[in-house]
Amino acid sequence: MNSDSDLQIAGDILEVQHLLQPAREHPATVSEFVGLARSIAADRVRWTDLVRYDSASRWYHRLHEGPGYEVWLLSWVPGQGSGRHDHGGSAGVLTVLEGELTERTERGARSLGTGAQRAFAPGYVHEVVNDSLEPAVSLHVYYPGLTEMPMHATQAAAATAADAAHAADPTAVDTVPA
């Protein structure tokens, strides 16, 4: 059993076409937002020619807006990452369209290959990185539309900050047990 997921599905449920409902014009549930992301991913003509790669920073493009949600297209060259963040009050669906990305959370790292999807609730903290040697493209659906993306220090950065504070005042007493 994979402890990173509360739900395990054998095979790709999206291959069982008779179980799928067409994406609604205005999704309202997590399942419908996942379906919207899947339908956009499958419509390569809609997004392939829009993708750009930027070696200086992640490239992104708002692909679509609907009532209360938005869809973003992002590209990632090798080594680019999002930094550790959450999405404020927005829930989301991340879909890898091409390539491979790594998602890092407090529970560990997970490789996300082409077609992989992650749905997450508001306040979910993660970092997404292209650790591969090839570019990657991803699709992000946010509901409600993304208005903030608070950044979080990594555990290593927090430990470094604590070490720096202790170095600045060696007489300070740690309040957290080692």
PDB file of C-alpha atoms in Angstrom, residues 9-151:
ATOM      1  CA  ILE A   9      -6.793   2.474  -8.448  1.00  0.00           C
ATOM      2  CA  ALA A  10      -5.470  -0.464 -10.432  1.00  0.00           C
ATOM      3  CA  GLY A  11      -4.679   0.660 -13.945  1.00  0.00           C
ATOM      4  CA  ASP A  12      -5.779   3.893 -15.552  1.00  0.00           C
ATOM      5  CA  ILE A  13      -9.463   4.511 -14.837  1.00  0.00           C
ATOM      6  CA  LEU A  14      -9.459   7.021 -17.684  1.00  0.00           C
ATOM      7  CA  GLU A  15      -8.956   4.141 -20.128  1.00  0.00           C
ATOM      8  CA  VAL A  16     -12.413   2.832 -19.230  1.00  0.00           C
ATOM      9  CA  GLN A  17     -14.331   5.199 -21.494  1.00  0.00           C
ATOM     10  CA  HIS A  18     -17.829   4.096 -20.516  1.00  0.00           C
ATOM     11  CA  LEU A  19     -17.169   5.246 -16.922  1.00  0.00           C
ATOM     12  CA  LEU A  20     -16.164   8.735 -17.984  1.00  0.00           C
ATOM     13  CA  GLN A  21     -18.573  11.608 -18.174  1.00  0.00           C
ATOM     14  CA  PRO A  22     -17.839  14.411 -20.620  1.00  0.00           C
ATOM     15  CA  ALA A  23     -16.264  17.454 -18.975  1.00  0.00           C
ATOM     16  CA  ARG A  24     -18.935  19.967 -17.980  1.00  0.00           C
ATOM     17  CA  GLU A  25     -18.615  23.473 -19.319  1.00  0.00           C
ATOM     18  CA  HIS A  26     -18.473  24.784 -15.736  1.00  0.00           C
ATOM     19  CA  PRO A  27     -16.938  22.156 -13.412  1.00  0.00           C
ATOM     20  CA  ALA A  28     -18.013  22.166  -9.781  1.00  0.00           C
ATOM     21  CA  THR A  29     -16.387  19.102  -8.154  1.00  0.00           C
ATOM     22  CA  VAL A  30     -12.829  17.835  -7.839  1.00  0.00           C
ATOM     23  CA  SER A  31     -13.700  14.999 -10.203  1.00  0.00           C
ATOM     24  CA  GLU A  32     -15.016  17.446 -12.798  1.00  0.00           C
ATOM     25  CA  PHE A  33     -11.878  19.616 -12.534  1.00  0.00           C
ATOM     26  CA  VAL A  34      -9.734  16.496 -12.992  1.00  0.00           C
ATOM     27  CA  GLY A  35     -11.861  15.674 -16.057  1.00  0.00           C
ATOM     28  CA  LEU A  36     -11.430  19.203 -17.395  1.00  0.00           C
ATOM     29  CA  ALA A  37      -7.655  18.922 -17.046  1.00  0.00           C
ATOM     30  CA  ARG A  38      -7.718  15.509 -18.774  1.00  0.00           C
ATOM     31  CA  SER A  39      -9.803  16.830 -21.664  1.00  0.00           C
ATOM     32  CA  ILE A  40      -7.472  19.820 -22.183  1.00  0.00           C
ATOM     33  CA  ALA A  41      -4.436  17.528 -21.977  1.00  0.00           C
ATOM     34  CA  ALA A  42      -5.912  15.302 -24.676  1.00  0.00           C
ATOM     35  CA  ASP A  43      -6.578  18.306 -26.953  1.00  0.00           C
ATOM     36  CA  ARG A  44      -2.918  18.843 -27.902  1.00  0.00           C
ATOM     37  CA  VAL A  45      -3.844  21.234 -30.722  1.00  0.00           C
ATOM     38  CA  ARG A  46      -5.212  23.591 -28.071  1.00  0.00           C
ATOM     39  CA  TRP A  47      -1.905  23.996 -26.227  1.00  0.00           C
ATOM     40  CA  THR A  48       1.118  22.532 -28.070  1.00  0.00           C
ATOM     41  CA  ASP A  49       1.884  25.593 -30.222  1.00  0.00           C
ATOM     42  CA  LEU A  50       1.601  27.927 -27.217  1.00  0.00           C
ATOM     43  CA  VAL A  51       4.424  26.319 -25.212  1.00  0.00           C
ATOM     44  CA  ARG A  52       7.629  28.329 -24.857  1.00  0.00           C
ATOM     45  CA  TYR A  53      10.801  27.465 -22.950  1.00  0.00           C
ATOM     46  CA  ASP A  54      12.683  30.111 -20.993  1.00  0.00           C
ATOM     47  CA  SER A  55      16.045  29.271 -19.446  1.00  0.00           C
ATOM     48  CA  ALA A  56      15.869  32.271 -17.095  1.00  0.00           C
ATOM     49  CA  SER A  57      12.529  31.456 -15.419  1.00  0.00           C
ATOM     50  CA  ARG A  58       9.564  29.150 -15.654  1.00  0.00           C
ATOM     51  CA  TRP A  59       7.298  30.128 -18.526  1.00  0.00           C
ATOM     52  CA  TYR A  60       3.545  30.251 -17.929  1.00  0.00           C
ATOM     53  CA  HIS A  61       0.443  31.197 -19.871  1.00  0.00           C
ATOM     54  CA  ARG A  62      -3.179  31.486 -18.741  1.00  0.00           C
ATOM     55  CA  LEU A  63      -4.874  29.081 -21.131  1.00  0.00           C
ATOM     56  CA  HIS A  64      -8.483  29.420 -20.017  1.00  0.00           C
ATOM     57  CA  GLU A  65     -10.748  31.085 -17.467  1.00  0.00           C
ATOM     58  CA  GLY A  66     -14.159  29.934 -16.365  1.00  0.00           C
ATOM     59  CA  PRO A  67     -16.560  31.021 -13.664  1.00  0.00           C
ATOM     60  CA  GLY A  68     -14.418  30.933 -10.527  1.00  0.00           C
ATOM     61  CA  TYR A  69     -11.496  28.955 -11.968  1.00  0.00           C
ATOM     62  CA  GLU A  70      -8.508  29.327 -14.249  1.00  0.00           C
ATOM     63  CA  VAL A  71      -6.252  27.015 -16.236  1.00  0.00           C
ATOM     64  CA  TRP A  72      -2.507  27.652 -16.621  1.00  0.00           C
ATOM     65  CA  LEU A  73       0.045  26.101 -18.960  1.00  0.00           C
ATOM     66  CA  LEU A  74       3.641  25.969 -17.639  1.00  0.00           C
ATOM     67  CA  SER A  75       6.943  24.825 -19.084  1.00  0.00           C
ATOM     68  CA  TRP A  76       9.982  23.701 -17.134  1.00  0.00           C
ATOM     69  CA  VAL A  77      13.523  23.342 -18.467  1.00  0.00           C
ATOM     70  CA  PRO A  78      15.835  20.991 -16.569  1.00  0.00           C
ATOM     71  CA  GLY A  79      16.622  22.324 -13.109  1.00  0.00           C
ATOM     72  CA  GLN A  80      13.715  24.756 -12.863  1.00  0.00           C
ATOM     73  CA  GLY A  81      11.438  24.534  -9.860  1.00  0.00           C
ATOM     74  CA  SER A  82       8.600  26.324  -8.133  1.00  0.00           C
ATOM     75  CA  GLY A  83      10.073  26.656  -4.669  1.00  0.00           C
ATOM     76  CA  ARG A  84       8.160  25.316  -1.681  1.00  0.00           C
ATOM     77  CA  HIS A  85       4.705  26.947  -1.713  1.00  0.00           C
ATOM     78  CA  ASP A  86       0.978  26.576  -1.265  1.00  0.00           C
ATOM     79  CA  HIS A  87      -1.888  28.072  -3.265  1.00  0.00           C
ATOM     80  CA  GLY A  88      -3.621  30.085  -0.561  1.00  0.00           C
ATOM     81  CA  GLY A  89      -7.359  29.464  -0.648  1.00  0.00           C
ATOM     82  CA  SER A  90      -7.290  27.711  -4.025  1.00  0.00           C
ATOM     83  CA  ALA A  91      -7.625  23.982  -4.631  1.00  0.00           C
ATOM     84  CA  GLY A  92      -5.931  22.627  -7.720  1.00  0.00           C
ATOM     85  CA  VAL A  93      -5.190  19.909 -10.216  1.00  0.00           C
ATOM     86  CA  LEU A  94      -1.673  19.470 -11.626  1.00  0.00           C
ATOM     87  CA  THR A  95      -1.359  17.418 -14.821  1.00  0.00           C
ATOM     88  CA  VAL A  96       1.961  16.599 -16.499  1.00  0.00           C
ATOM     89  CA  LEU A  97       1.479  17.014 -20.254  1.00  0.00           C
ATOM     90  CA  GLU A  98       5.017  16.187 -21.401  1.00  0.00           C
ATOM     91  CA  GLY A  99       8.189  15.082 -19.660  1.00  0.00           C
ATOM     92  CA  GLU A 100       8.683  14.344 -15.996  1.00  0.00           C
ATOM     93  CA  LEU A 101       8.432  16.478 -12.878  1.00  0.00           C
ATOM     94  CA  THR A 102       9.212  15.751  -9.235  1.00  0.00           C
ATOM     95  CA  GLU A 103       6.800  16.810  -6.514  1.00  0.00           C
ATOM     96  CA  ARG A 104       8.318  17.209  -3.050  1.00  0.00           C
ATOM     97  CA  THR A 105       6.188  17.372   0.096  1.00  0.00           C
ATOM     98  CA  GLU A 106       6.822  16.778   3.771  1.00  0.00           C
ATOM     99  CA  ARG A 107       6.038  13.116   3.044  1.00  0.00           C
ATOM    100  CA  GLY A 108       8.838  12.772   0.476  1.00  0.00           C
ATOM    101  CA  ALA A 109       9.358  13.032  -3.266  1.00  0.00           C
ATOM    102  CA  ARG A 110       7.202  11.620  -6.029  1.00  0.00           C
ATOM    103  CA  SER A 111       8.034  11.360  -9.724  1.00  0.00           C
ATOM    104  CA  LEU A 112       5.229  12.531 -12.019  1.00  0.00           C
ATOM    105  CA  GLY A 113       5.527  11.357 -15.626  1.00  0.00           C
ATOM    106  CA  THR A 114       3.472  12.303 -18.654  1.00  0.00           C
ATOM    107  CA  GLY A 115      -0.232  11.887 -17.847  1.00  0.00           C
ATOM    108  CA  ALA A 116       0.215  11.947 -14.065  1.00  0.00           C
ATOM    109  CA  GLN A 117      -2.266  14.062 -12.132  1.00  0.00           C
ATOM    110  CA  ARG A 118      -2.300  15.420  -8.588  1.00  0.00           C
ATOM    111  CA  ALA A 119      -5.375  17.038  -7.050  1.00  0.00           C
ATOM    112  CA  PHE A 120      -4.826  19.093  -3.920  1.00  0.00           C
ATOM    113  CA  ALA A 121      -6.800  21.085  -1.363  1.00  0.00           C
ATOM    114  CA  PRO A 122      -6.263  24.703  -0.326  1.00  0.00           C
ATOM    115  CA  GLY A 123      -3.172  25.097   1.854  1.00  0.00           C
ATOM    116  CA  TYR A 124      -1.392  22.036   0.382  1.00  0.00           C
ATOM    117  CA  VAL A 125       2.367  22.703   0.589  1.00  0.00           C
ATOM    118  CA  HIS A 126       4.636  21.293  -2.098  1.00  0.00           C
ATOM    119  CA  GLU A 127       7.513  22.037  -4.445  1.00  0.00           C
ATOM    120  CA  VAL A 128       7.562  21.012  -8.099  1.00  0.00           C
ATOM    121  CA  VAL A 129      10.920  20.608  -9.864  1.00  0.00           C
ATOM    122  CA  ASN A 130      12.157  19.379 -13.213  1.00  0.00           C
ATOM    123  CA  ASP A 131      14.907  17.006 -12.051  1.00  0.00           C
ATOM    124  CA  SER A 132      15.130  15.340 -15.454  1.00  0.00           C
ATOM    125  CA  LEU A 133      17.409  16.122 -18.378  1.00  0.00           C
ATOM    126  CA  GLU A 134      14.512  16.997 -20.711  1.00  0.00           C
ATOM    127  CA  PRO A 135      12.010  19.889 -20.680  1.00  0.00           C
ATOM    128  CA  ALA A 136       8.549  19.313 -19.237  1.00  0.00           C
ATOM    129  CA  VAL A 137       5.107  20.877 -19.696  1.00  0.00           C
ATOM    130  CA  SER A 138       2.309  20.910 -17.127  1.00  0.00           C
ATOM    131  CA  LEU A 139      -1.278  22.082 -16.848  1.00  0.00           C
ATOM    132  CA  HIS A 140      -2.643  23.625 -13.641  1.00  0.00           C
ATOM    133  CA  VAL A 141      -6.314  24.176 -12.827  1.00  0.00           C
ATOM    134  CA  TYR A 142      -7.083  26.377  -9.797  1.00  0.00           C
ATOM    135  CA  TYR A 143     -10.463  26.824  -8.128  1.00  0.00           C
ATOM    136  CA  PRO A 144     -11.065  29.521  -7.163  1.00  0.00           C
ATOM    137  CA  GLY A 145      -8.621  31.297  -9.460  1.00  0.00           C
ATOM    138  CA  LEU A 146      -5.131  31.673  -8.017  1.00  0.00           C
ATOM    139  CA  THR A 147      -4.769  34.950  -6.093  1.00  0.00           C
ATOM    140  CA  GLU A 148      -1.780  34.097  -3.918  1.00  0.00           C
ATOM    141  CA  MET A 149       1.083  31.635  -3.749  1.00  0.00           C
ATOM    142  CA  PRO A 150       2.734  31.923  -0.324  1.00  0.00           C
ATOM    143  CA  MET A 151       6.295  30.630  -0.272  1.00  0.00           C
TER     144      MET A 151
END
